[in-house]
XYZ file of C-alpha atoms in Angstrom:
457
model
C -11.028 1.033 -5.623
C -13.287 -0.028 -8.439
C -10.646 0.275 -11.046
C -9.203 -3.066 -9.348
C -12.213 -4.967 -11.482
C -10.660 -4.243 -14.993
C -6.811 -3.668 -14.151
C -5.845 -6.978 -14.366
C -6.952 -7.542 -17.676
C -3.378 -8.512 -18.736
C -1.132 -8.471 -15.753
C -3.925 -11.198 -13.219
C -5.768 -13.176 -15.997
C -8.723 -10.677 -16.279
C -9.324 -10.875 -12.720
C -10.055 -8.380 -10.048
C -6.644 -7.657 -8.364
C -8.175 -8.252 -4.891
C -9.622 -11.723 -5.382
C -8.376 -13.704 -2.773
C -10.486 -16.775 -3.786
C -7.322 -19.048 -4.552
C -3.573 -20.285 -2.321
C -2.299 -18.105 -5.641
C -0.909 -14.758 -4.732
C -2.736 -11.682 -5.572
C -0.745 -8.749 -6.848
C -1.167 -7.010 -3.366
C -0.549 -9.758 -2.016
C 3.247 -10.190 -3.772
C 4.028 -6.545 -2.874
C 3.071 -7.353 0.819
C 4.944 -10.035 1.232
C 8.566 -8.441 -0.939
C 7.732 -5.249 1.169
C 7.680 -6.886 4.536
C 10.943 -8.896 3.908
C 12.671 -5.735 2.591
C 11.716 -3.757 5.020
C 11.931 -5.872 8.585
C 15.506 -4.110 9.127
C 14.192 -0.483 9.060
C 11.188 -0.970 11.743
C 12.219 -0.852 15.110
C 9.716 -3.023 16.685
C 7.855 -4.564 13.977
C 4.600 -2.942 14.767
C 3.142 -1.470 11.313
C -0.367 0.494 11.338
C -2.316 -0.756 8.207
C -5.352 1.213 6.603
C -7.265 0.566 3.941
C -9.000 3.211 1.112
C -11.175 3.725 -1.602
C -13.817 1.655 -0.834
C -18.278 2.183 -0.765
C -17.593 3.504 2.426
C -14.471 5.636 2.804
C -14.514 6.801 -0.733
C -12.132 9.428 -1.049
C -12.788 11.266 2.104
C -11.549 8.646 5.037
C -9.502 5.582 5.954
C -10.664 2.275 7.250
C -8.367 0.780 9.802
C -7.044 -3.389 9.625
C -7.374 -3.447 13.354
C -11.086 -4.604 14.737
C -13.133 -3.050 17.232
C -12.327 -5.612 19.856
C -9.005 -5.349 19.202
C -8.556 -1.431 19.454
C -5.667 -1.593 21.848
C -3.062 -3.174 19.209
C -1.431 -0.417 17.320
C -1.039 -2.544 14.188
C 0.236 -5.507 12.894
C 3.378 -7.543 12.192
C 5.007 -7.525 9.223
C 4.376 -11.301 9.023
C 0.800 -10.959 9.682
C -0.062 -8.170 7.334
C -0.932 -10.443 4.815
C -3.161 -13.069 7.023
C -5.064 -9.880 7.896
C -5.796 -8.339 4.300
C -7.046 -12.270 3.442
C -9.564 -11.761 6.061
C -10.848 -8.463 5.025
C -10.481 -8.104 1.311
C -13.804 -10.520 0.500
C -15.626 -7.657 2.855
C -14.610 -4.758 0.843
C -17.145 -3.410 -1.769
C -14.826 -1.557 -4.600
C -15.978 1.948 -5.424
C -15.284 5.104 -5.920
C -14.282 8.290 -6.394
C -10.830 7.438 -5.541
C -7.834 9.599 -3.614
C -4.562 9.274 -1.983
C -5.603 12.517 0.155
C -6.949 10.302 3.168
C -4.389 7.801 3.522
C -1.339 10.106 3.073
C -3.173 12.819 5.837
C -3.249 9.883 7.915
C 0.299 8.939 7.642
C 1.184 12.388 9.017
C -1.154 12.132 11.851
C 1.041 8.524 12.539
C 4.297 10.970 12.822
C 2.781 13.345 14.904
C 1.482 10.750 17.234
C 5.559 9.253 17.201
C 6.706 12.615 18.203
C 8.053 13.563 14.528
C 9.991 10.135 14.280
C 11.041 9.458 10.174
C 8.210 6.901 8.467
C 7.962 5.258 5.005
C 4.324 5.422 3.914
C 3.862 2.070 1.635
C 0.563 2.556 -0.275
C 0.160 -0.526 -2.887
C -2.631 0.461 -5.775
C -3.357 0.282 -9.449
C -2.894 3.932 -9.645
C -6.391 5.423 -10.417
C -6.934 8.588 -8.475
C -10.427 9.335 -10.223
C -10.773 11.731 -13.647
C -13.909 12.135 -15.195
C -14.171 12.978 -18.866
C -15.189 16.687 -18.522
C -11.876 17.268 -16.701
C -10.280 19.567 -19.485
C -6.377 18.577 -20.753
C -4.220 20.250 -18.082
C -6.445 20.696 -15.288
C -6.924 18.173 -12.944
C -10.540 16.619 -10.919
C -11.167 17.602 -7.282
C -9.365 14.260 -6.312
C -6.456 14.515 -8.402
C -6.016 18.420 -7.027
C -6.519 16.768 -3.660
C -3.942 13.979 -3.281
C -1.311 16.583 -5.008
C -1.680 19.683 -2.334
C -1.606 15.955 0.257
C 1.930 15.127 -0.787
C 2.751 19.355 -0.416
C 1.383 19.011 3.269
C 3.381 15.667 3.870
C 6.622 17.199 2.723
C 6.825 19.303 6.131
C 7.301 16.375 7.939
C 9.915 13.264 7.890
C 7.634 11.042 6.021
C 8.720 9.073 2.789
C 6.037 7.846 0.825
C 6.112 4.896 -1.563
C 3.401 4.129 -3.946
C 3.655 0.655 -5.573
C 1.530 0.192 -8.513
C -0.138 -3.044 -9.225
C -2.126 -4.098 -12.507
C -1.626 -2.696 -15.626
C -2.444 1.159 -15.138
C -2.176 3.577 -16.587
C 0.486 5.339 -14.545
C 0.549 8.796 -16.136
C -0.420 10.430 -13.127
C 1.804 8.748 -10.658
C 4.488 10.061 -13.039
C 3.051 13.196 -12.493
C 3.122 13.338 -8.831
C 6.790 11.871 -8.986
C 8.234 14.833 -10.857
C 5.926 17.878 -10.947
C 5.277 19.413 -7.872
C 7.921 21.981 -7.206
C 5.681 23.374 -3.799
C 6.691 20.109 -1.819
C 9.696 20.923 0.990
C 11.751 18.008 -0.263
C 10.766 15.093 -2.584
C 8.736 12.820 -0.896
C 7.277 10.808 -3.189
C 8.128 7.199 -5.034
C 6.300 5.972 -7.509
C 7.290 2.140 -8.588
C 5.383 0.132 -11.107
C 5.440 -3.151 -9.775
C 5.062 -5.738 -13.172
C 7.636 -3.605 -14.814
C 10.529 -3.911 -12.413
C 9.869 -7.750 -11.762
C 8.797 -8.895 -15.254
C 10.965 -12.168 -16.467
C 12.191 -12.557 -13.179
C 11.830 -16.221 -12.128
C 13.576 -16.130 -9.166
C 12.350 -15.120 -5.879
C 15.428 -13.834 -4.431
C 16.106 -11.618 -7.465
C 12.769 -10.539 -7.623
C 13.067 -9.005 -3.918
C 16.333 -7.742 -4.806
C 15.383 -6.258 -7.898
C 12.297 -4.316 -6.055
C 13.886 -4.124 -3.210
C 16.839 -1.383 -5.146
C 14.042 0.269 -7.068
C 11.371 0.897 -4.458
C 14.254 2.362 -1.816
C 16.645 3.740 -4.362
C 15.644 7.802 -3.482
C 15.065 7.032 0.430
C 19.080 7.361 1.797
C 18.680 11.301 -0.478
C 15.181 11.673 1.342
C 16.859 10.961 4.862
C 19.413 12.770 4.380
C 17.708 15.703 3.411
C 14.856 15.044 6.347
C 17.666 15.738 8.663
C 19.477 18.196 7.101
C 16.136 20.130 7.298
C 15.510 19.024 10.576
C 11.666 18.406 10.353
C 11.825 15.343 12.892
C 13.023 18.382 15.772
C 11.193 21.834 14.345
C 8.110 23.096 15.811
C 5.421 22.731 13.119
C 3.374 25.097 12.878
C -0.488 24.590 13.769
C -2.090 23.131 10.652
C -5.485 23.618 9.445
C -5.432 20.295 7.634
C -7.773 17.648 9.795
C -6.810 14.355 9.754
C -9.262 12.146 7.859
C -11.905 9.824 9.708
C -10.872 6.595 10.607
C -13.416 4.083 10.393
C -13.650 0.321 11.171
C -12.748 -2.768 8.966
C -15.309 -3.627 6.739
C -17.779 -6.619 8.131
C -18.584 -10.148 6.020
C -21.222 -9.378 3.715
C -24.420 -11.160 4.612
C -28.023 -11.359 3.185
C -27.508 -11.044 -0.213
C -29.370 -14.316 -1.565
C -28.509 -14.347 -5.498
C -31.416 -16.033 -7.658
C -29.342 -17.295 -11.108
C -31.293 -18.500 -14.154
C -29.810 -22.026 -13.666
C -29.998 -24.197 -10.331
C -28.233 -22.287 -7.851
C -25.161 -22.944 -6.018
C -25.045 -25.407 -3.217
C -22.933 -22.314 -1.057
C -23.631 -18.803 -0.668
C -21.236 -17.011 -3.003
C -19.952 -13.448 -2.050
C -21.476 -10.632 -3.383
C -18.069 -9.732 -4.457
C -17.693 -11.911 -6.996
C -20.383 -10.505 -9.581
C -21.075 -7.622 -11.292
C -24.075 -6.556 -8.957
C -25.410 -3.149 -9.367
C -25.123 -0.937 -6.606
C -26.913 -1.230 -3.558
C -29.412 1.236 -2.831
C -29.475 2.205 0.925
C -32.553 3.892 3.317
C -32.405 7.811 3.435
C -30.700 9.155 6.561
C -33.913 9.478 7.881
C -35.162 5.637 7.824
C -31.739 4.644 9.385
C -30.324 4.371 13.080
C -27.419 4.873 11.465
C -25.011 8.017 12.657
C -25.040 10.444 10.556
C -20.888 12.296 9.487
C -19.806 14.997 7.889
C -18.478 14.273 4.659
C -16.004 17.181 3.754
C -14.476 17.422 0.425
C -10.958 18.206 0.154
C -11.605 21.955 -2.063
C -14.279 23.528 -3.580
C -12.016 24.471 -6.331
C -7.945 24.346 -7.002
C -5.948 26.256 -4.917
C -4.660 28.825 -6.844
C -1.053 28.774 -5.222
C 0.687 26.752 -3.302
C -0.812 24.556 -0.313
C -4.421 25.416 0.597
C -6.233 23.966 3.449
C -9.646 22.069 2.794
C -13.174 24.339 2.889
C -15.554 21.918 5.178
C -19.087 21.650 4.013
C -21.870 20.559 6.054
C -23.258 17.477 3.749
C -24.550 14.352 5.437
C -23.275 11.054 3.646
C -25.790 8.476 2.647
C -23.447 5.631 3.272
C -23.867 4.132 6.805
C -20.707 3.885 8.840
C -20.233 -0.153 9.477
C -23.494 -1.483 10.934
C -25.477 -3.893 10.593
C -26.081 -4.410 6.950
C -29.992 -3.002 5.545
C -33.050 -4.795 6.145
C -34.673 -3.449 2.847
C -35.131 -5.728 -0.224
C -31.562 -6.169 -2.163
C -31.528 -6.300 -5.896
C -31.015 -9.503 -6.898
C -29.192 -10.738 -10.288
C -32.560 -12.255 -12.282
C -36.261 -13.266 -11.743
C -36.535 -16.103 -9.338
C -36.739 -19.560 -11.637
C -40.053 -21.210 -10.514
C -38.986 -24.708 -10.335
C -36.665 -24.213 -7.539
C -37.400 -25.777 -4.198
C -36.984 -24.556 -1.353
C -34.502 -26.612 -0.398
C -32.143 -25.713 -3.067
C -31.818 -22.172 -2.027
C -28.075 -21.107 -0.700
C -28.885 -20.340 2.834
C -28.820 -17.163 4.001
C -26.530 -18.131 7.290
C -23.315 -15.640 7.329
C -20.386 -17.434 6.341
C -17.981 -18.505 9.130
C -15.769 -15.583 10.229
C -12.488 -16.165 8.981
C -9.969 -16.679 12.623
C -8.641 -13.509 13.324
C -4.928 -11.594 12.201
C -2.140 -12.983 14.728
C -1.382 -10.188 16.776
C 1.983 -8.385 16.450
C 4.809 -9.865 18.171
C 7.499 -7.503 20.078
C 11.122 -9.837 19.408
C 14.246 -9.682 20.977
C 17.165 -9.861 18.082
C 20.246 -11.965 18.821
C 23.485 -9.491 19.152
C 25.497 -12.748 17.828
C 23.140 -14.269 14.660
C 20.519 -11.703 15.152
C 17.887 -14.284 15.052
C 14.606 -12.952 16.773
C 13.817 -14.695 20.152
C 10.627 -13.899 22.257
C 11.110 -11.270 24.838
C 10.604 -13.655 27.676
C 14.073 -15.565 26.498
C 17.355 -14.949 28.170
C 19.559 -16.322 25.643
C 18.975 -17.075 22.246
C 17.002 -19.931 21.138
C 19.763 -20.487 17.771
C 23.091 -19.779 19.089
C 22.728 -19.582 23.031
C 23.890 -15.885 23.107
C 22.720 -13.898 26.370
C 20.088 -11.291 25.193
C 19.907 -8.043 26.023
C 16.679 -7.223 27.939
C 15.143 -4.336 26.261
C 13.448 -5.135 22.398
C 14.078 -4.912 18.985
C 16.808 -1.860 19.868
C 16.315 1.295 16.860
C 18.502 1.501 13.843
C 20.819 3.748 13.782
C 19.932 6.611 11.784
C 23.495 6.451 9.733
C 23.180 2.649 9.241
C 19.599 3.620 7.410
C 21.118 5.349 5.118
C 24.129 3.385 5.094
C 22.666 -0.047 4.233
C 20.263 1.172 1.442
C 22.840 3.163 -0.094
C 25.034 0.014 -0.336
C 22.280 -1.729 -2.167
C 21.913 1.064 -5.157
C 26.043 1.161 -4.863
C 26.349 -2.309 -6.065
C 24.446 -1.531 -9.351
C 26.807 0.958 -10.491
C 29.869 0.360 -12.595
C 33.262 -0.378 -10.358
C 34.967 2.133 -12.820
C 33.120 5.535 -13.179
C 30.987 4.487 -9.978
C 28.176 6.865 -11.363
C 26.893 4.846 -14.739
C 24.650 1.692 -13.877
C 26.321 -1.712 -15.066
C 24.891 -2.975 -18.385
C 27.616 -4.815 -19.734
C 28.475 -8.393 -18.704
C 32.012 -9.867 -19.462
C 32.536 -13.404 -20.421
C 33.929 -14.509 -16.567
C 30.643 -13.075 -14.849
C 31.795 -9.298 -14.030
C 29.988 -6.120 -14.961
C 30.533 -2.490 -15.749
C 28.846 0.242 -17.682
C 28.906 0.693 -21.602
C 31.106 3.311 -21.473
C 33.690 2.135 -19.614
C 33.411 -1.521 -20.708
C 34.248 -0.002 -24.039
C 37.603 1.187 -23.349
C 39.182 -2.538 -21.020
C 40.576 -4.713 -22.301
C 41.096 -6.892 -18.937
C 38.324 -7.580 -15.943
C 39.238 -4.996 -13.851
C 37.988 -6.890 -10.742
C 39.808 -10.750 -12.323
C 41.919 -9.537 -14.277
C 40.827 -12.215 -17.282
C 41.320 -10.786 -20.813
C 37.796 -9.784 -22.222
C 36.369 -12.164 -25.021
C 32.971 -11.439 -24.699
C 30.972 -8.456 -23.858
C 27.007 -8.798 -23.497
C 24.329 -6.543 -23.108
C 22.158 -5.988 -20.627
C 19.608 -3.630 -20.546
C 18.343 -2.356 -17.444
């Protein structure tokens, strides 16, 4: 969204939170990769749909998809290549607005449906602007706000988590506000984890995954639970008005923008991307080749009680879908200096397409050191284990909720098991205040306390 331009003002050095124009990890970056290590043990075959959102062309009525044309076949991507794949299309992306969750979260249900109703975590990493404008009166909330809200109400009637992860430095009112007041929803659903906060001052890498790792999954093993309880991966749902948002392609490389800069101009083309350019002004409908879509806002107005199905509108978008880009005169950044030769002009040659995403691997684990091995191998490549010859077999549903729940667990005091531990004893130990209070020996060594320190949390 556009709001990625001025959210890193203190959290990235002033920069946009997508620039991807150093090695240095972005912010999305960082989440991607803590997200994909956390999360390789809950995803059966290690196949994860990606979509983007938010951009000139989606805005906040449809999705883009990772996955290019010529690759249509390939469900998604690997948790490993995620990453290599954003790198490729974030330079494409022109940031705009208005901004909603709406499309992506509509599209995460359609992902269930099409898995026959299996549980999902929806992961959506952003710097938490659904867009307000100013005449939005105290209490009431815009069109896209009212829209990503009655989203999360549809989601809850189906086993889908969702997880927002907000980058740069907010504000995060709103996500607040999705996280605790919306009484309609079936179950909770919804996340929200500010990303700077939980790993601030933490150097090392392995805490730092830990650390997110407890806060981002802390309500999932509850959300599970209840998912089954209520049965929504087996019920028949009923037939839902709700249409599932357009999916469009990635975004293509930007070409033939020339800029014209007071001073000598680069030797390279530079991306369009990295300036302040005004917007650029496409041909009517009528001029273009383009095909034309329906554009349908989510309401006319707020619902005025509980979930209310979007009121289509028949209003033709002037964005093209991705084509070829305009043939019309650009805007360029200042008059043309006259002493420029020819010569020194940045050529108007497309950039070199970066190579594409590697394509999702299916793995065989190891039953022994559960190392993965291709599927072609017999035994394992580390250990020399037979393998089984069917994938990646799925979790257990118990050990889901099992294994998370062990990792919140081991925050909470030994003693009361319900406070967190925020007190550290002199050998290394922890419990909570209260309890800490009241010892006067380690209850796991046994060593006489000397010292207790604080730790907030």
């Amino acid at each position: 969204t556009k709001s990625n331009e001025w959210t890193g003002k203190h959290s990235f050095q002033g920069r946009c939170l997508h620039d991807v124009s150093s090695p240095q990890l972005n912010p999305y970056e960082d989440v991607i990769d803590i997200v994909g290590r956390t999360l390789r043990d809950f995803d059966d075959d290690n196949i994860i749909p990606c979509y983007g959102f938010g951009d000139a062309t989606t805005g906040d009525h449809s999705v883009f998809t990772f996955v290019p044309p010529s690759e249509r076949q390939l469900p998604g991507y690997s948790l490993e290549g995620i990453r290599a794949r954003y790198r490729d299309i974030a330079p494409n992306v022109v940031m705009a607005g208005p901004t909603s969750f709406a499309p992506i979260i509509r599209q995460a249900v359609e992902v269930v449906k099409e898995n026959h109703n299996a549980y999902h975590i929806l992961v959506v990493i952003a710097d938490g602007q659904v867009t307000r404008s100013v005449d939005v009166e105290p209490g009431q909330f815009s069109p896209q706000e009212r829209a990503t809200m009655d989203a999360l109400v549809f989601a809850s009637q189906y086993p889908l988590s969702i997880i927002v992860v907000g980058v740069g430095d907010g504000p995060w009112d709103l996500m607040h506000n999705f996280d605790d007041n919306l009484p309609q929803r079936t179950f909770d659903n919804f996340q929200f984890v500010e990303f700077n906060r939980v790993v601030q001052g933490i150097a090392n890498p392995t805490q730092r995954e830990i650390r997110f790792a407890l806060t981002a999954l802390m309500e999932i093993p509850d959300q599970f639970v209840t998912v089954r309880r209520l049965n929504l991966g087996r019920r028949h749902q009923p037939p839902s008005s709700v249409s599932p948002p357009q999916v469009l392609p990635p975004p293509e490389p930007l070409s033939g923008f020339v800029p014209i800069y007071a001073a000598p101009p680069l030797a390279t083309p530079v991306s369009v991307l990295s300036y302040a350019t005004p917007a650029l002004p496409y041909p009517t409908p009528s001029s273009q080749h383009y095909p034309l879509k329906s554009v349908s806002p989510p309401y006319a107005s707020p619902p005025t009680n509980g979930f209310a199905p979007p009121q289509h509108y028949s209003v033709k978008s002037v964005l093209p879908p991705y084509a070829s880009p305009p043939t019309r005169d650009l805007p360029v950044a200042a008059p043309a200096p006259t002493n420029v030769s020819l010569k020194s002009v940045p050529s108007t040659t497309p950039p070199p397409r970066s190579p594409p995403a590697p394509v999702a691997e299916v793995l065989v684990s190891c039953p022994v050191c559960h190392k993965d091995n291709p599927t072609t191998a017999t035994r394992c490549h580390v250990c020399d284990s037979p393998l089984t010859t069917t994938t990646t077999s799925p979790l257990d549903q118990d050990r889901l909720v099992h294994v998370v729940r062990e990792m919140h667990e081991a925050q909470l005091c030994p003693i009361c098991e319900d406070q967190k531990k925020d007190v550290v004893f002199q050998c290394g130990h922890e419990t909570c205040t209260s309890c800490g209070d009241q010892l006067s020996l380690c209850p796991i060594c046994r060593v006489a306390i000397t010292q207790r320190i604080r730790r907030f949390v």
